[in-house]
Structure formats: structure tokens, C-alpha cells
Amino acid sequence: MRTFIKLLFPLMLVCGLMACTTTGTSSSDTSGQSPEAQYQEPDYYLDFDDIMIPKEIDYNADDSYKLDNAKFRAAIMRFSGRVEVIELVQYFINNMTKDNWTLVSNNKASKVHVMNFEKFNKSCVIQIDDSFAKATTTIFAVEVKGSDNGLKSK
């Protein structure tokens, strides 16, 4: 009986090692990424084509408001999600700069971060409220449409 156990143990060890190497090669067939990683949704633009929204925060349509007329377009967009607030602040600073926004101010008071960005005919304020379980992000954006004639006083 002892010799049977002595032969069985190395056989099981070899089979276990072969199973581990088989598992390792099959996962590398998809170029090192799992199928979920290949099909993740990218970051996106919602109402303004130059304000990128990270995929980690969810849009709250019931708490949001949009106005679009001939003279201007405005939106209050609310999002929430479990994210690192410091990383979210840095995300908006980096991506707004890439989309040619100028950072006018970046303020932090207790658990609220407020960033103010401007462009030629646009203004955007991003407020991030840090709470225990999730961060709530509110984006206030305004775009003035048309030429300078609408901006001149009569």
C-alpha cells in the first residue's frame, strides 16, 4: 500500500503541474487580456463634445437638466460612482486641458472640490462632492451660440 501512495503522489503532482501550464497558455491566446478587458466601454462625451466623462461614474438623468435654444446651450449634469476623488479631479483636469479648456480655478473645501474651466464661448464648473460610499459629480456647462452680435448691448 505504501508503494502505491508513493507512486500516486508524484503522478498527481505531474498532472497538477500540467493543468497549470495548460491554463496559462490558454489565457495568453487572447493577447494577454481577458474578454471583459477587451470589450470595456471607453470614456465618453455626453451633451458637450469637449467634456469627457469617465466610464466609472454613472449618469443620473433624473437629477440632470438641459436647455438648448438659438442663443445658448446649458446643462446641469449629475453623476455618481465609487471612485477615488483625487483621481477623478486629476482626470477632469487632464482631459479638459486636452480638449482646449483653460483651468481658471481649482478649489477644495472640506469634502467638496470645485474646478472652473473656460473656453472662447464656453464655461464649465465641475463640482465633486466626496461622501463615505460614493462621489457625486455635478457639471454645470454653458455655451453661447452664434456670433458676437448677440453679446453686444443695444
Coordinates of C-alpha atoms in Angstrom, one line a residue:
M1 CA 0.0 0.0 0.0
R2 CA 2.8 2.4 0.8
T3 CA 4.4 1.9 -2.6
F4 CA 1.1 2.7 -4.2
I5 CA 0.8 6.0 -2.4
K6 CA 4.5 6.8 -3.2
L7 CA 3.7 6.3 -6.9
L8 CA 0.3 8.1 -6.8
F9 CA 1.7 11.3 -5.2
P10 CA 4.2 12.1 -8.0
L11 CA 1.6 11.2 -10.6
M12 CA -0.9 13.7 -9.1
L13 CA 1.9 16.3 -8.8
V14 CA 2.7 16.0 -12.5
C15 CA -0.9 16.2 -13.5
G16 CA -1.4 19.3 -11.4
L17 CA 1.6 21.0 -13.0
M18 CA 0.4 20.1 -16.5
A19 CA -3.0 21.6 -15.7
C20 CA -1.4 24.8 -14.5
T21 CA 0.7 25.2 -17.7
T22 CA -2.4 24.5 -19.8
T23 CA -4.3 27.2 -18.1
G24 CA -1.5 29.7 -18.5
T25 CA -1.2 29.1 -22.3
S26 CA -4.9 29.4 -23.0
S27 CA -5.2 32.8 -21.4
S28 CA -2.3 34.1 -23.4
D29 CA -4.1 33.2 -26.6
T30 CA -6.2 36.4 -26.3
S31 CA -3.1 38.6 -26.4
G32 CA -2.8 38.7 -22.6
Q33 CA -6.2 40.2 -21.9
S34 CA -9.5 38.6 -20.7
P35 CA -12.6 39.1 -23.0
E36 CA -14.0 41.5 -20.4
A37 CA -10.9 43.7 -20.7
Q38 CA -11.1 43.8 -24.5
Y39 CA -14.8 45.0 -24.5
Q40 CA -14.8 47.6 -21.7
E41 CA -16.7 50.7 -22.6
P42 CA -14.5 53.7 -23.2
D43 CA -14.9 57.1 -21.6
Y44 CA -17.5 59.2 -23.5
Y45 CA -18.9 62.6 -24.3
L46 CA -22.4 63.3 -23.2
D47 CA -24.1 66.6 -24.1
F48 CA -20.9 68.6 -24.9
D49 CA -18.4 67.2 -27.4
D50 CA -15.5 68.6 -25.4
I51 CA -16.3 67.5 -21.8
M52 CA -15.2 63.9 -21.5
I53 CA -17.0 61.8 -18.8
P54 CA -15.2 58.8 -17.2
K55 CA -16.9 55.4 -17.5
E56 CA -16.6 54.8 -13.8
I57 CA -19.3 57.4 -12.9
D58 CA -23.0 56.8 -13.8
Y59 CA -25.2 59.5 -15.3
N60 CA -28.3 60.5 -13.1
A61 CA -30.8 61.6 -15.7
D62 CA -33.5 62.4 -13.1
D63 CA -31.2 64.9 -11.4
S64 CA -29.9 66.5 -14.6
Y65 CA -31.3 69.4 -16.7
K66 CA -30.6 70.5 -20.3
L67 CA -31.6 73.7 -22.1
D68 CA -30.9 74.4 -25.8
N69 CA -32.1 77.3 -27.7
A70 CA -30.9 79.6 -30.5
K71 CA -28.7 81.8 -28.3
F72 CA -27.1 79.3 -25.8
R73 CA -26.9 75.8 -24.6
A74 CA -26.8 74.9 -20.9
A75 CA -26.7 71.7 -18.9
I76 CA -26.5 70.6 -15.3
M77 CA -25.4 67.0 -15.5
R78 CA -25.2 64.9 -12.4
F79 CA -23.1 61.7 -12.0
S80 CA -22.3 59.3 -9.1
G81 CA -20.0 56.4 -8.5
R82 CA -17.5 54.8 -6.3
V83 CA -14.2 56.4 -7.4
E84 CA -11.1 57.9 -5.8
V85 CA -11.9 61.6 -5.7
I86 CA -8.3 62.8 -6.2
E87 CA -8.0 60.6 -9.3
L88 CA -11.4 62.0 -10.6
V89 CA -10.2 65.6 -10.1
Q90 CA -6.9 64.8 -11.9
Y91 CA -8.9 63.0 -14.7
F92 CA -11.0 66.1 -15.3
I93 CA -8.0 68.5 -15.2
N94 CA -6.1 66.3 -17.7
N95 CA -8.9 65.7 -20.2
M96 CA -10.4 69.2 -20.1
T97 CA -6.9 70.5 -20.9
K98 CA -6.6 68.1 -23.8
D99 CA -9.9 69.4 -25.1
N100 CA -8.5 73.0 -25.0
W101 CA -10.2 74.2 -21.8
T102 CA -8.3 76.6 -19.6
L103 CA -8.4 75.8 -15.8
V104 CA -9.3 79.1 -14.1
S105 CA -9.6 77.8 -10.6
N106 CA -9.3 74.6 -8.6
N107 CA -10.6 74.8 -5.1
K108 CA -11.1 72.3 -2.3
A109 CA -13.2 72.9 0.8
S110 CA -13.6 70.0 3.2
K111 CA -15.1 67.3 1.0
V112 CA -16.0 69.4 -2.0
H113 CA -13.8 70.0 -5.0
V114 CA -14.8 72.8 -7.4
M115 CA -13.0 73.4 -10.7
N116 CA -13.8 76.2 -13.1
F117 CA -12.8 75.9 -16.8
E118 CA -13.3 78.4 -19.7
K119 CA -13.1 78.5 -23.5
F120 CA -13.8 81.2 -26.1
N121 CA -17.6 80.8 -25.9
K122 CA -18.0 78.2 -23.2
S123 CA -17.8 78.0 -19.4
C124 CA -17.8 74.9 -17.2
V125 CA -17.8 74.3 -13.5
I126 CA -17.2 70.8 -12.2
Q127 CA -18.1 70.1 -8.5
I128 CA -17.2 66.8 -6.9
D129 CA -18.7 66.0 -3.5
D130 CA -16.9 63.3 -1.6
S131 CA -19.1 61.2 0.7
F132 CA -18.5 58.0 2.5
A133 CA -19.7 55.5 -0.1
K134 CA -19.6 57.4 -3.4
A135 CA -18.7 60.6 -5.0
T136 CA -21.3 62.8 -6.6
T137 CA -20.1 64.9 -9.6
T138 CA -22.1 67.9 -10.9
I139 CA -21.1 69.5 -14.2
F140 CA -22.5 73.0 -15.0
A141 CA -21.8 73.8 -18.6
V142 CA -22.8 76.8 -20.8
E143 CA -22.1 77.5 -24.4
V144 CA -23.0 80.8 -26.1
K145 CA -24.1 80.2 -29.7
G146 CA -23.8 82.5 -32.8
S147 CA -21.7 85.5 -33.5
D148 CA -20.7 88.4 -31.3
N149 CA -23.8 90.4 -32.4
G150 CA -25.9 88.6 -29.7
L151 CA -23.4 89.6 -27.0
K152 CA -23.3 93.4 -27.7
S153 CA -25.5 95.7 -25.8
K154 CA -28.1 97.6 -27.7

